[in-house]
PDB file of N, CA and C in Angstrom:
ATOM      1  N   MET A  91     173.021  76.684 186.781  1.00  0.00           N
ATOM      2  CA  MET A  91     172.579  76.949 188.188  1.00  0.00           C
ATOM      3  C   MET A  91     173.165  78.242 188.655  1.00  0.00           C
ATOM      4  N   ILE A  92     174.201  78.619 188.225  1.00  0.00           N
ATOM      5  CA  ILE A  92     174.831  79.929 188.626  1.00  0.00           C
ATOM      6  C   ILE A  92     173.607  81.077 188.306  1.00  0.00           C
ATOM      7  N   SER A  93     173.067  80.849 187.261  1.00  0.00           N
ATOM      8  CA  SER A  93     172.246  82.074 186.835  1.00  0.00           C
ATOM      9  C   SER A  93     171.106  81.963 187.563  1.00  0.00           C
ATOM     10  N   GLU A  94     170.888  80.922 188.560  1.00  0.00           N
ATOM     11  CA  GLU A  94     169.714  80.755 189.218  1.00  0.00           C
ATOM     12  C   GLU A  94     169.668  81.619 190.565  1.00  0.00           C
ATOM     13  N   THR A  95     171.310  81.582 191.126  1.00  0.00           N
ATOM     14  CA  THR A  95     171.516  82.203 192.052  1.00  0.00           C
ATOM     15  C   THR A  95     171.660  83.575 191.889  1.00  0.00           C
ATOM     16  N   THR A  96     172.290  84.030 190.499  1.00  0.00           N
ATOM     17  CA  THR A  96     172.436  85.284 190.538  1.00  0.00           C
ATOM     18  C   THR A  96     171.314  86.127 190.079  1.00  0.00           C
ATOM     19  N   ARG A  97     170.261  85.491 189.398  1.00  0.00           N
ATOM     20  CA  ARG A  97     169.050  86.067 189.388  1.00  0.00           C
ATOM     21  C   ARG A  97     168.167  86.281 190.904  1.00  0.00           C
ATOM     22  N   SER A  98     168.252  85.537 191.602  1.00  0.00           N
ATOM     23  CA  SER A  98     167.553  85.558 193.260  1.00  0.00           C
ATOM     24  C   SER A  98     168.354  86.789 194.039  1.00  0.00           C
ATOM     25  N   ARG A  99     169.553  87.164 193.563  1.00  0.00           N
ATOM     26  CA  ARG A  99     170.230  87.884 194.419  1.00  0.00           C
ATOM     27  C   ARG A  99     170.159  89.462 193.799  1.00  0.00           C
ATOM     28  N   ASN A 100     169.595  89.558 192.728  1.00  0.00           N
ATOM     29  CA  ASN A 100     169.412  90.743 191.806  1.00  0.00           C
ATOM     30  C   ASN A 100     167.986  91.166 191.837  1.00  0.00           C
ATOM     31  N   PRO A 101     168.101  92.265 192.509  1.00  0.00           N
ATOM     32  CA  PRO A 101     166.459  93.283 192.705  1.00  0.00           C
ATOM     33  C   PRO A 101     166.184  93.905 191.713  1.00  0.00           C
ATOM     34  N   ALA A 102     166.541  93.516 190.269  1.00  0.00           N
ATOM     35  CA  ALA A 102     166.453  94.557 189.295  1.00  0.00           C
ATOM     36  C   ALA A 102     164.662  94.695 189.166  1.00  0.00           C
ATOM     37  N   GLY A 103     163.841  93.889 189.438  1.00  0.00           N
ATOM     38  CA  GLY A 103     162.682  93.914 189.311  1.00  0.00           C
ATOM     39  C   GLY A 103     162.156  95.196 190.406  1.00  0.00           C
ATOM     40  N   LEU A 104     162.564  94.798 191.676  1.00  0.00           N
ATOM     41  CA  LEU A 104     162.217  95.871 192.564  1.00  0.00           C
ATOM     42  C   LEU A 104     162.647  97.568 192.137  1.00  0.00           C
ATOM     43  N   VAL A 105     163.639  97.232 191.724  1.00  0.00           N
ATOM     44  CA  VAL A 105     164.339  98.542 191.560  1.00  0.00           C
ATOM     45  C   VAL A 105     163.535  99.413 190.070  1.00  0.00           C
ATOM     46  N   GLN A 106     163.484  98.526 189.224  1.00  0.00           N
ATOM     47  CA  GLN A 106     162.394  99.236 188.182  1.00  0.00           C
ATOM     48  C   GLN A 106     161.095  99.450 188.676  1.00  0.00           C
ATOM     49  N   LEU A 107     160.293  98.799 189.945  1.00  0.00           N
ATOM     50  CA  LEU A 107     159.072  99.290 190.367  1.00  0.00           C
ATOM     51  C   LEU A 107     159.662 100.684 190.924  1.00  0.00           C
ATOM     52  N   LEU A 108     160.261 100.483 191.910  1.00  0.00           N
ATOM     53  CA  LEU A 108     160.480 101.566 192.525  1.00  0.00           C
ATOM     54  C   LEU A 108     160.789 103.215 191.705  1.00  0.00           C
ATOM     55  N   VAL A 109     161.657 102.738 190.795  1.00  0.00           N
ATOM     56  CA  VAL A 109     161.877 104.039 189.745  1.00  0.00           C
ATOM     57  C   VAL A 109     160.526 104.470 189.175  1.00  0.00           C
ATOM     58  N   LEU A 110     159.926 103.558 188.630  1.00  0.00           N
ATOM     59  CA  LEU A 110     158.364 103.622 187.971  1.00  0.00           C
ATOM     60  C   LEU A 110     157.614 104.288 188.970  1.00  0.00           C
ATOM     61  N   ALA A 111     157.181 103.976 190.296  1.00  0.00           N
ATOM     62  CA  ALA A 111     156.381 104.664 191.069  1.00  0.00           C
ATOM     63  C   ALA A 111     157.089 106.108 191.457  1.00  0.00           C
ATOM     64  N   ALA A 112     158.500 106.199 191.612  1.00  0.00           N
ATOM     65  CA  ALA A 112     158.924 107.269 191.713  1.00  0.00           C
ATOM     66  C   ALA A 112     158.618 108.574 190.524  1.00  0.00           C
ATOM     67  N   CYS A 113     158.556 107.727 189.416  1.00  0.00           N
ATOM     68  CA  CYS A 113     158.751 108.907 188.030  1.00  0.00           C
ATOM     69  C   CYS A 113     156.874 109.391 188.368  1.00  0.00           C
ATOM     70  N   LEU A 114     156.196 108.289 188.451  1.00  0.00           N
ATOM     71  CA  LEU A 114     154.612 108.445 188.360  1.00  0.00           C
ATOM     72  C   LEU A 114     154.377 109.425 189.791  1.00  0.00           C
ATOM     73  N   ILE A 115     154.801 109.166 190.696  1.00  0.00           N
ATOM     74  CA  ILE A 115     154.508 110.732 191.912  1.00  0.00           C
ATOM     75  C   ILE A 115     155.113 111.832 191.566  1.00  0.00           C
ATOM     76  N   LEU A 116     156.191 111.881 191.000  1.00  0.00           N
ATOM     77  CA  LEU A 116     157.011 113.129 190.512  1.00  0.00           C
ATOM     78  C   LEU A 116     156.215 113.615 189.273  1.00  0.00           C
ATOM     79  N   ALA A 117     155.659 112.862 188.592  1.00  0.00           N
ATOM     80  CA  ALA A 117     155.077 113.622 187.291  1.00  0.00           C
ATOM     81  C   ALA A 117     153.460 114.152 188.033  1.00  0.00           C
ATOM     82  N   LEU A 118     152.978 113.423 188.787  1.00  0.00           N
ATOM     83  CA  LEU A 118     151.856 114.145 189.648  1.00  0.00           C
ATOM     84  C   LEU A 118     151.911 115.338 190.210  1.00  0.00           C
ATOM     85  N   VAL A 119     152.888 115.096 190.874  1.00  0.00           N
ATOM     86  CA  VAL A 119     153.373 116.536 191.776  1.00  0.00           C
ATOM     87  C   VAL A 119     153.664 117.863 190.731  1.00  0.00           C
ATOM     88  N   LEU A 120     154.187 117.153 189.814  1.00  0.00           N
ATOM     89  CA  LEU A 120     154.497 118.099 188.928  1.00  0.00           C
ATOM     90  C   LEU A 120     153.391 118.780 188.104  1.00  0.00           C
ATOM     91  N   CYS A 121     152.279 118.198 187.762  1.00  0.00           N
ATOM     92  CA  CYS A 121     151.040 118.476 187.207  1.00  0.00           C
ATOM     93  C   CYS A 121     150.435 119.180 188.073  1.00  0.00           C
ATOM     94  N   VAL A 122     150.148 118.781 189.485  1.00  0.00           N
ATOM     95  CA  VAL A 122     149.629 119.663 190.255  1.00  0.00           C
ATOM     96  C   VAL A 122     150.306 121.110 190.477  1.00  0.00           C
ATOM     97  N   LEU A 123     151.450 121.225 190.684  1.00  0.00           N
ATOM     98  CA  LEU A 123     152.440 122.103 190.685  1.00  0.00           C
ATOM     99  C   LEU A 123     151.797 123.346 189.460  1.00  0.00           C
ATOM    100  N   GLY A 124     151.936 122.452 188.466  1.00  0.00           N
ATOM    101  CA  GLY A 124     151.904 123.336 187.024  1.00  0.00           C
ATOM    102  C   GLY A 124     150.218 123.925 186.873  1.00  0.00           C
ATOM    103  N   TYR A 125     149.031 123.188 187.638  1.00  0.00           N
ATOM    104  CA  TYR A 125     148.038 123.491 187.479  1.00  0.00           C
ATOM    105  C   TYR A 125     147.790 124.657 188.542  1.00  0.00           C
ATOM    106  N   VAL A 126     148.535 124.574 189.608  1.00  0.00           N
ATOM    107  CA  VAL A 126     148.284 125.759 190.733  1.00  0.00           C
ATOM    108  C   VAL A 126     149.106 127.035 189.975  1.00  0.00           C
ATOM    109  N   PHE A 127     149.988 126.806 189.146  1.00  0.00           N
ATOM    110  CA  PHE A 127     150.706 128.062 188.608  1.00  0.00           C
ATOM    111  C   PHE A 127     149.892 128.697 187.382  1.00  0.00           C
ATOM    112  N   LEU A 128     149.293 127.642 186.695  1.00  0.00           N
ATOM    113  CA  LEU A 128     148.166 128.157 185.649  1.00  0.00           C
ATOM    114  C   LEU A 128     147.141 129.272 186.459  1.00  0.00           C
ATOM    115  N   ILE A 129     146.442 128.513 187.657  1.00  0.00           N
ATOM    116  CA  ILE A 129     145.553 129.354 187.993  1.00  0.00           C
ATOM    117  C   ILE A 129     145.752 130.593 188.742  1.00  0.00           C
ATOM    118  N   VAL A 130     147.037 130.576 189.415  1.00  0.00           N
ATOM    119  CA  VAL A 130     147.492 131.781 189.950  1.00  0.00           C
ATOM    120  C   VAL A 130     147.819 132.758 188.834  1.00  0.00           C
ATOM    121  N   SER A 131     148.450 132.208 187.615  1.00  0.00           N
ATOM    122  CA  SER A 131     148.579 133.558 186.456  1.00  0.00           C
ATOM    123  C   SER A 131     147.238 133.881 185.910  1.00  0.00           C
ATOM    124  N   ALA A 132     146.533 132.787 185.770  1.00  0.00           N
ATOM    125  CA  ALA A 132     145.227 133.253 185.449  1.00  0.00           C
ATOM    126  C   ALA A 132     144.432 134.319 186.306  1.00  0.00           C
ATOM    127  N   VAL A 133     144.525 134.282 187.462  1.00  0.00           N
ATOM    128  CA  VAL A 133     143.709 135.101 188.600  1.00  0.00           C
ATOM    129  C   VAL A 133     144.626 136.518 188.295  1.00  0.00           C
ATOM    130  N   VAL A 134     146.100 136.305 188.355  1.00  0.00           N
ATOM    131  CA  VAL A 134     146.514 138.014 188.468  1.00  0.00           C
ATOM    132  C   VAL A 134     146.396 138.778 187.047  1.00  0.00           C
ATOM    133  N   GLY A 135     146.326 137.653 185.951  1.00  0.00           N
ATOM    134  CA  GLY A 135     146.214 138.167 184.519  1.00  0.00           C
ATOM    135  C   GLY A 135     144.921 138.910 184.268  1.00  0.00           C
ATOM    136  N   SER A 136     143.799 138.148 185.221  1.00  0.00           N
ATOM    137  CA  SER A 136     142.435 138.682 184.934  1.00  0.00           C
ATOM    138  C   SER A 136     142.015 139.542 185.796  1.00  0.00           C
ATOM    139  N   ALA A 137     143.095 139.643 187.101  1.00  0.00           N
ATOM    140  CA  ALA A 137     142.692 141.000 188.144  1.00  0.00           C
ATOM    141  C   ALA A 137     143.271 142.181 187.218  1.00  0.00           C
ATOM    142  N   HIS A 138     144.535 141.993 186.662  1.00  0.00           N
ATOM    143  CA  HIS A 138     144.991 143.141 185.773  1.00  0.00           C
ATOM    144  C   HIS A 138     144.236 143.780 184.700  1.00  0.00           C
ATOM    145  N   LEU A 139     143.642 142.650 184.004  1.00  0.00           N
ATOM    146  CA  LEU A 139     142.985 143.251 182.912  1.00  0.00           C
ATOM    147  C   LEU A 139     141.442 143.829 183.297  1.00  0.00           C
ATOM    148  N   VAL A 140     141.007 143.384 184.500  1.00  0.00           N
ATOM    149  CA  VAL A 140     139.639 143.974 184.697  1.00  0.00           C
ATOM    150  C   VAL A 140     139.868 145.105 185.551  1.00  0.00           C
ATOM    151  N   GLY A 141     140.798 145.147 186.303  1.00  0.00           N
ATOM    152  CA  GLY A 141     140.913 146.038 187.224  1.00  0.00           C
ATOM    153  C   GLY A 141     140.381 145.868 188.834  1.00  0.00           C
ATOM    154  N   ILE A 142     140.335 144.715 188.993  1.00  0.00           N
ATOM    155  CA  ILE A 142     139.671 144.235 190.283  1.00  0.00           C
ATOM    156  C   ILE A 142     141.010 143.633 191.130  1.00  0.00           C
ATOM    157  N   SER A 143     140.363 143.804 192.200  1.00  0.00           N
ATOM    158  CA  SER A 143     141.589 143.163 193.459  1.00  0.00           C
ATOM    159  C   SER A 143     141.887 141.678 193.070  1.00  0.00           C
ATOM    160  N   ARG A 144     143.107 141.386 193.344  1.00  0.00           N
ATOM    161  CA  ARG A 144     143.622 139.561 192.843  1.00  0.00           C
ATOM    162  C   ARG A 144     143.202 139.086 194.196  1.00  0.00           C
ATOM    163  N   VAL A 145     142.679 139.588 195.276  1.00  0.00           N
ATOM    164  CA  VAL A 145     141.895 138.964 196.316  1.00  0.00           C
ATOM    165  C   VAL A 145     140.544 138.353 195.849  1.00  0.00           C
ATOM    166  N   TRP A 146     139.774 139.502 194.872  1.00  0.00           N
ATOM    167  CA  TRP A 146     138.638 139.074 194.627  1.00  0.00           C
ATOM    168  C   TRP A 146     138.766 138.279 193.748  1.00  0.00           C
ATOM    169  N   THR A 147     139.551 138.358 192.923  1.00  0.00           N
ATOM    170  CA  THR A 147     139.426 137.275 191.775  1.00  0.00           C
ATOM    171  C   THR A 147     139.815 135.889 192.156  1.00  0.00           C
ATOM    172  N   ALA A 148     140.961 135.790 193.312  1.00  0.00           N
ATOM    173  CA  ALA A 148     141.364 134.704 193.562  1.00  0.00           C
ATOM    174  C   ALA A 148     140.073 133.693 194.373  1.00  0.00           C
ATOM    175  N   LEU A 149     139.269 134.702 195.000  1.00  0.00           N
ATOM    176  CA  LEU A 149     138.236 134.120 195.744  1.00  0.00           C
ATOM    177  C   LEU A 149     136.989 134.041 194.750  1.00  0.00           C
ATOM    178  N   ALA A 150     136.744 134.509 193.596  1.00  0.00           N
ATOM    179  CA  ALA A 150     135.977 133.831 192.275  1.00  0.00           C
ATOM    180  C   ALA A 150     136.740 132.659 192.232  1.00  0.00           C
ATOM    181  N   ALA A 151     137.616 132.650 191.734  1.00  0.00           N
ATOM    182  CA  ALA A 151     138.230 131.248 191.067  1.00  0.00           C
ATOM    183  C   ALA A 151     138.166 130.133 192.126  1.00  0.00           C
ATOM    184  N   ALA A 152     138.331 130.510 193.187  1.00  0.00           N
ATOM    185  CA  ALA A 152     138.246 129.217 194.061  1.00  0.00           C
ATOM    186  C   ALA A 152     136.562 128.712 194.421  1.00  0.00           C
ATOM    187  N   GLY A 153     135.840 129.855 194.258  1.00  0.00           N
ATOM    188  CA  GLY A 153     134.214 129.118 194.207  1.00  0.00           C
ATOM    189  C   GLY A 153     133.878 128.612 193.117  1.00  0.00           C
ATOM    190  N   GLY A 154     134.560 129.083 191.942  1.00  0.00           N
ATOM    191  CA  GLY A 154     134.355 128.180 190.574  1.00  0.00           C
ATOM    192  C   GLY A 154     135.078 127.006 191.112  1.00  0.00           C
ATOM    193  N   HIS A 155     135.873 126.495 191.475  1.00  0.00           N
ATOM    194  CA  HIS A 155     136.634 125.340 191.459  1.00  0.00           C
ATOM    195  C   HIS A 155     135.642 124.358 193.074  1.00  0.00           C
ATOM    196  N   PHE A 156     135.186 125.364 193.467  1.00  0.00           N
ATOM    197  CA  PHE A 156     134.328 124.743 194.727  1.00  0.00           C
ATOM    198  C   PHE A 156     133.079 124.269 194.019  1.00  0.00           C
ATOM    199  N   MET A 157     132.705 124.777 193.201  1.00  0.00           N
ATOM    200  CA  MET A 157     131.022 124.852 192.257  1.00  0.00           C
ATOM    201  C   MET A 157     131.366 123.439 191.377  1.00  0.00           C
ATOM    202  N   ILE A 158     132.583 123.203 190.842  1.00  0.00           N
ATOM    203  CA  ILE A 158     132.966 122.389 189.865  1.00  0.00           C
ATOM    204  C   ILE A 158     132.974 120.968 191.138  1.00  0.00           C
ATOM    205  N   ALA A 159     133.722 121.214 192.096  1.00  0.00           N
ATOM    206  CA  ALA A 159     133.982 119.919 192.442  1.00  0.00           C
ATOM    207  C   ALA A 159     132.869 119.350 193.377  1.00  0.00           C
ATOM    208  N   LEU A 160     131.704 120.081 193.631  1.00  0.00           N
ATOM    209  CA  LEU A 160     130.616 120.103 194.303  1.00  0.00           C
ATOM    210  C   LEU A 160     129.618 119.192 193.286  1.00  0.00           C
ATOM    211  N   ILE A 161     129.476 119.476 191.893  1.00  0.00           N
ATOM    212  CA  ILE A 161     128.834 118.965 190.867  1.00  0.00           C
ATOM    213  C   ILE A 161     129.339 117.727 190.512  1.00  0.00           C
ATOM    214  N   LEU A 162     130.764 117.553 190.447  1.00  0.00           N
ATOM    215  CA  LEU A 162     131.398 116.226 190.409  1.00  0.00           C
ATOM    216  C   LEU A 162     131.247 115.300 191.190  1.00  0.00           C
ATOM    217  N   LEU A 163     131.148 115.972 192.587  1.00  0.00           N
ATOM    218  CA  LEU A 163     130.631 114.781 193.726  1.00  0.00           C
ATOM    219  C   LEU A 163     129.022 114.487 193.737  1.00  0.00           C
ATOM    220  N   LEU A 164     128.207 115.515 192.928  1.00  0.00           N
ATOM    221  CA  LEU A 164     126.680 114.911 193.062  1.00  0.00           C
ATOM    222  C   LEU A 164     126.595 114.018 192.020  1.00  0.00           C
ATOM    223  N   VAL A 165     127.390 114.001 190.871  1.00  0.00           N
ATOM    224  CA  VAL A 165     127.426 113.442 189.984  1.00  0.00           C
ATOM    225  C   VAL A 165     127.839 111.997 190.300  1.00  0.00           C
ATOM    226  N   ALA A 166     128.993 111.670 191.048  1.00  0.00           N
ATOM    227  CA  ALA A 166     129.316 110.592 191.699  1.00  0.00           C
ATOM    228  C   ALA A 166     128.653 109.809 192.463  1.00  0.00           C
ATOM    229  N   ARG A 167     127.828 110.825 193.349  1.00  0.00           N
ATOM    230  CA  ARG A 167     126.914 110.055 194.112  1.00  0.00           C
ATOM    231  C   ARG A 167     125.889 109.304 193.588  1.00  0.00           C
ATOM    232  N   SER A 168     125.342 110.321 192.536  1.00  0.00           N
ATOM    233  CA  SER A 168     124.425 109.544 191.875  1.00  0.00           C
ATOM    234  C   SER A 168     124.578 108.563 190.960  1.00  0.00           C
ATOM    235  N   ARG A 169     125.982 108.084 190.496  1.00  0.00           N
ATOM    236  CA  ARG A 169     126.246 106.822 190.152  1.00  0.00           C
ATOM    237  C   ARG A 169     126.740 105.770 191.162  1.00  0.00           C
ATOM    238  N   MET A 170     126.740 105.948 192.469  1.00  0.00           N
ATOM    239  CA  MET A 170     126.965 105.108 193.261  1.00  0.00           C
ATOM    240  C   MET A 170     125.589 104.701 193.537  1.00  0.00           C
ATOM    241  N   THR A 171     124.573 105.031 193.596  1.00  0.00           N
ATOM    242  CA  THR A 171     123.242 104.667 193.927  1.00  0.00           C
ATOM    243  C   THR A 171     123.008 103.717 193.030  1.00  0.00           C
ATOM    244  N   LYS A 172     123.186 103.867 191.742  1.00  0.00           N
ATOM    245  CA  LYS A 172     122.564 103.052 190.813  1.00  0.00           C
ATOM    246  C   LYS A 172     123.255 101.563 191.214  1.00  0.00           C
ATOM    247  N   PRO A 173     122.331 100.445 190.762  1.00  0.00           N
ATOM    248  CA  PRO A 173     123.201  99.378 190.874  1.00  0.00           C
ATOM    249  C   PRO A 173     124.259  99.131 189.948  1.00  0.00           C
ATOM    250  N   LEU A 174     125.463  99.025 189.959  1.00  0.00           N
ATOM    251  CA  LEU A 174     126.434  98.574 189.117  1.00  0.00           C
ATOM    252  C   LEU A 174     126.104  96.968 187.945  1.00  0.00           C
ATOM    253  N   PHE A 175     125.737  96.272 188.744  1.00  0.00           N
ATOM    254  CA  PHE A 175     125.315  94.912 187.608  1.00  0.00           C
ATOM    255  C   PHE A 175     123.789  94.972 187.838  1.00  0.00           C
ATOM    256  N   ARG A 176     123.198  95.369 187.199  1.00  0.00           N
ATOM    257  CA  ARG A 176     121.916  95.332 187.227  1.00  0.00           C
ATOM    258  C   ARG A 176     121.065  94.158 186.584  1.00  0.00           C
ATOM    259  N   ALA A 177     121.688  93.318 185.807  1.00  0.00           N
ATOM    260  CA  ALA A 177     121.269  91.960 185.214  1.00  0.00           C
ATOM    261  C   ALA A 177     121.958  90.822 186.059  1.00  0.00           C
ATOM    262  N   THR A 178     122.866  91.154 186.677  1.00  0.00           N
ATOM    263  CA  THR A 178     123.030  89.920 187.661  1.00  0.00           C
ATOM    264  C   THR A 178     122.349  90.081 188.901  1.00  0.00           C
ATOM    265  N   LEU A 179     122.130  91.152 189.429  1.00  0.00           N
ATOM    266  CA  LEU A 179     120.776  91.228 190.711  1.00  0.00           C
ATOM    267  C   LEU A 179     119.504  90.483 189.559  1.00  0.00           C
ATOM    268  N   THR A 180     119.090  90.847 188.719  1.00  0.00           N
ATOM    269  CA  THR A 180     117.764  90.092 188.302  1.00  0.00           C
ATOM    270  C   THR A 180     118.118  88.486 188.232  1.00  0.00           C
ATOM    271  N   GLU A 181     119.152  88.086 187.827  1.00  0.00           N
ATOM    272  CA  GLU A 181     119.250  86.883 187.564  1.00  0.00           C
ATOM    273  C   GLU A 181     119.528  86.072 189.006  1.00  0.00           C
ATOM    274  N   LEU A 182     120.032  86.970 190.156  1.00  0.00           N
ATOM    275  CA  LEU A 182     120.018  86.268 191.436  1.00  0.00           C
ATOM    276  C   LEU A 182     118.682  86.254 191.611  1.00  0.00           C
ATOM    277  N   LYS A 183     117.988  87.273 191.639  1.00  0.00           N
ATOM    278  CA  LYS A 183     116.377  87.082 192.332  1.00  0.00           C
ATOM    279  C   LYS A 183     115.601  85.704 191.616  1.00  0.00           C
ATOM    280  N   GLU A 184     116.008  85.881 190.038  1.00  0.00           N
ATOM    281  CA  GLU A 184     115.417  84.621 189.274  1.00  0.00           C
ATOM    282  C   GLU A 184     115.949  83.140 189.725  1.00  0.00           C
ATOM    283  N   ASP A 185     117.154  83.124 190.224  1.00  0.00           N
ATOM    284  CA  ASP A 185     117.847  81.808 190.956  1.00  0.00           C
ATOM    285  C   ASP A 185     117.287  81.621 192.260  1.00  0.00           C
ATOM    286  N   ARG A 186     117.205  82.502 193.179  1.00  0.00           N
ATOM    287  CA  ARG A 186     116.496  82.601 194.320  1.00  0.00           C
ATOM    288  C   ARG A 186     115.000  81.877 193.946  1.00  0.00           C
ATOM    289  N   GLU A 187     114.011  82.511 193.213  1.00  0.00           N
ATOM    290  CA  GLU A 187     113.053  82.129 193.121  1.00  0.00           C
ATOM    291  C   GLU A 187     112.640  80.567 192.972  1.00  0.00           C
ATOM    292  N   TRP A 188     113.801  80.300 192.040  1.00  0.00           N
ATOM    293  CA  TRP A 188     114.012  78.862 191.360  1.00  0.00           C
ATOM    294  C   TRP A 188     113.946  78.052 192.456  1.00  0.00           C
ATOM    295  N   LEU A 189     114.844  78.164 193.253  1.00  0.00           N
ATOM    296  CA  LEU A 189     115.200  77.654 194.527  1.00  0.00           C
ATOM    297  C   LEU A 189     114.166  77.013 195.238  1.00  0.00           C
ATOM    298  N   LYS A 190     113.371  78.157 195.342  1.00  0.00           N
ATOM    299  CA  LYS A 190     112.500  78.595 196.550  1.00  0.00           C
ATOM    300  C   LYS A 190     111.251  77.468 195.826  1.00  0.00           C
ATOM    301  N   ASN A 191     111.139  77.324 194.551  1.00  0.00           N
ATOM    302  CA  ASN A 191     110.109  76.827 193.956  1.00  0.00           C
ATOM    303  C   ASN A 191     110.554  75.165 194.088  1.00  0.00           C
ATOM    304  N   LEU A 192     111.883  75.080 193.740  1.00  0.00           N
ATOM    305  CA  LEU A 192     112.101  73.661 193.842  1.00  0.00           C
ATOM    306  C   LEU A 192     112.190  72.972 195.047  1.00  0.00           C
ATOM    307  N   ASP A 193     112.783  73.687 196.167  1.00  0.00           N
ATOM    308  CA  ASP A 193     112.244  73.116 197.538  1.00  0.00           C
ATOM    309  C   ASP A 193     110.611  72.887 197.629  1.00  0.00           C
ATOM    310  N   ALA A 194     109.773  73.662 197.320  1.00  0.00           N
ATOM    311  CA  ALA A 194     108.464  73.425 197.310  1.00  0.00           C
ATOM    312  C   ALA A 194     108.200  72.185 196.382  1.00  0.00           C
ATOM    313  N   THR A 195     108.608  71.975 195.025  1.00  0.00           N
ATOM    314  CA  THR A 195     108.393  70.974 194.622  1.00  0.00           C
ATOM    315  C   THR A 195     108.895  69.500 194.859  1.00  0.00           C
ATOM    316  N   ASN A 196     109.823  69.597 196.019  1.00  0.00           N
ATOM    317  CA  ASN A 196     110.583  68.161 196.249  1.00  0.00           C
ATOM    318  C   ASN A 196     110.127  67.842 197.604  1.00  0.00           C
ATOM    319  N   GLN A 197     109.519  68.679 198.154  1.00  0.00           N
ATOM    320  CA  GLN A 197     108.825  67.869 199.433  1.00  0.00           C
ATOM    321  C   GLN A 197     108.151  66.848 199.377  1.00  0.00           C
ATOM    322  N   PRO A 198     108.313  65.727 200.268  1.00  0.00           N
ATOM    323  CA  PRO A 198     107.671  64.488 200.028  1.00  0.00           C
ATOM    324  C   PRO A 198     106.527  64.691 200.829  1.00  0.00           C
ATOM    325  N   THR A 199     105.384  64.033 199.917  1.00  0.00           N
ATOM    326  CA  THR A 199     104.021  64.004 200.220  1.00  0.00           C
ATOM    327  C   THR A 199     103.630  62.454 200.930  1.00  0.00           C
ATOM    328  N   SER A 200     103.778  62.389 202.373  1.00  0.00           N
ATOM    329  CA  SER A 200     103.499  61.242 202.784  1.00  0.00           C
ATOM    330  C   SER A 200     101.760  61.232 203.611  1.00  0.00           C
TER     331      SER A 200
END
């Protein structure tokens, strides 16, 4: 009995979930920051190598990112228009037809 009351007062599970959530959020933030620094370094490095202004190189990198994002959105949109459970939909149509025929055959003829 003593262990039951101790367990109910010990929020260790909640603390573990909060620590896990904090670690995942921090890891995501650090990945995003790492990606930003990688892109900035690539822009500065390529601008230096090619001899073009950093602004134009940054605009080209931004345009490339927007093009990739647009392509990904178009792919996602094309995937969303296709039915996910095609076999289930055909099975439901067959079941509806069977039920209609069942009602028609069970009509009393007087």
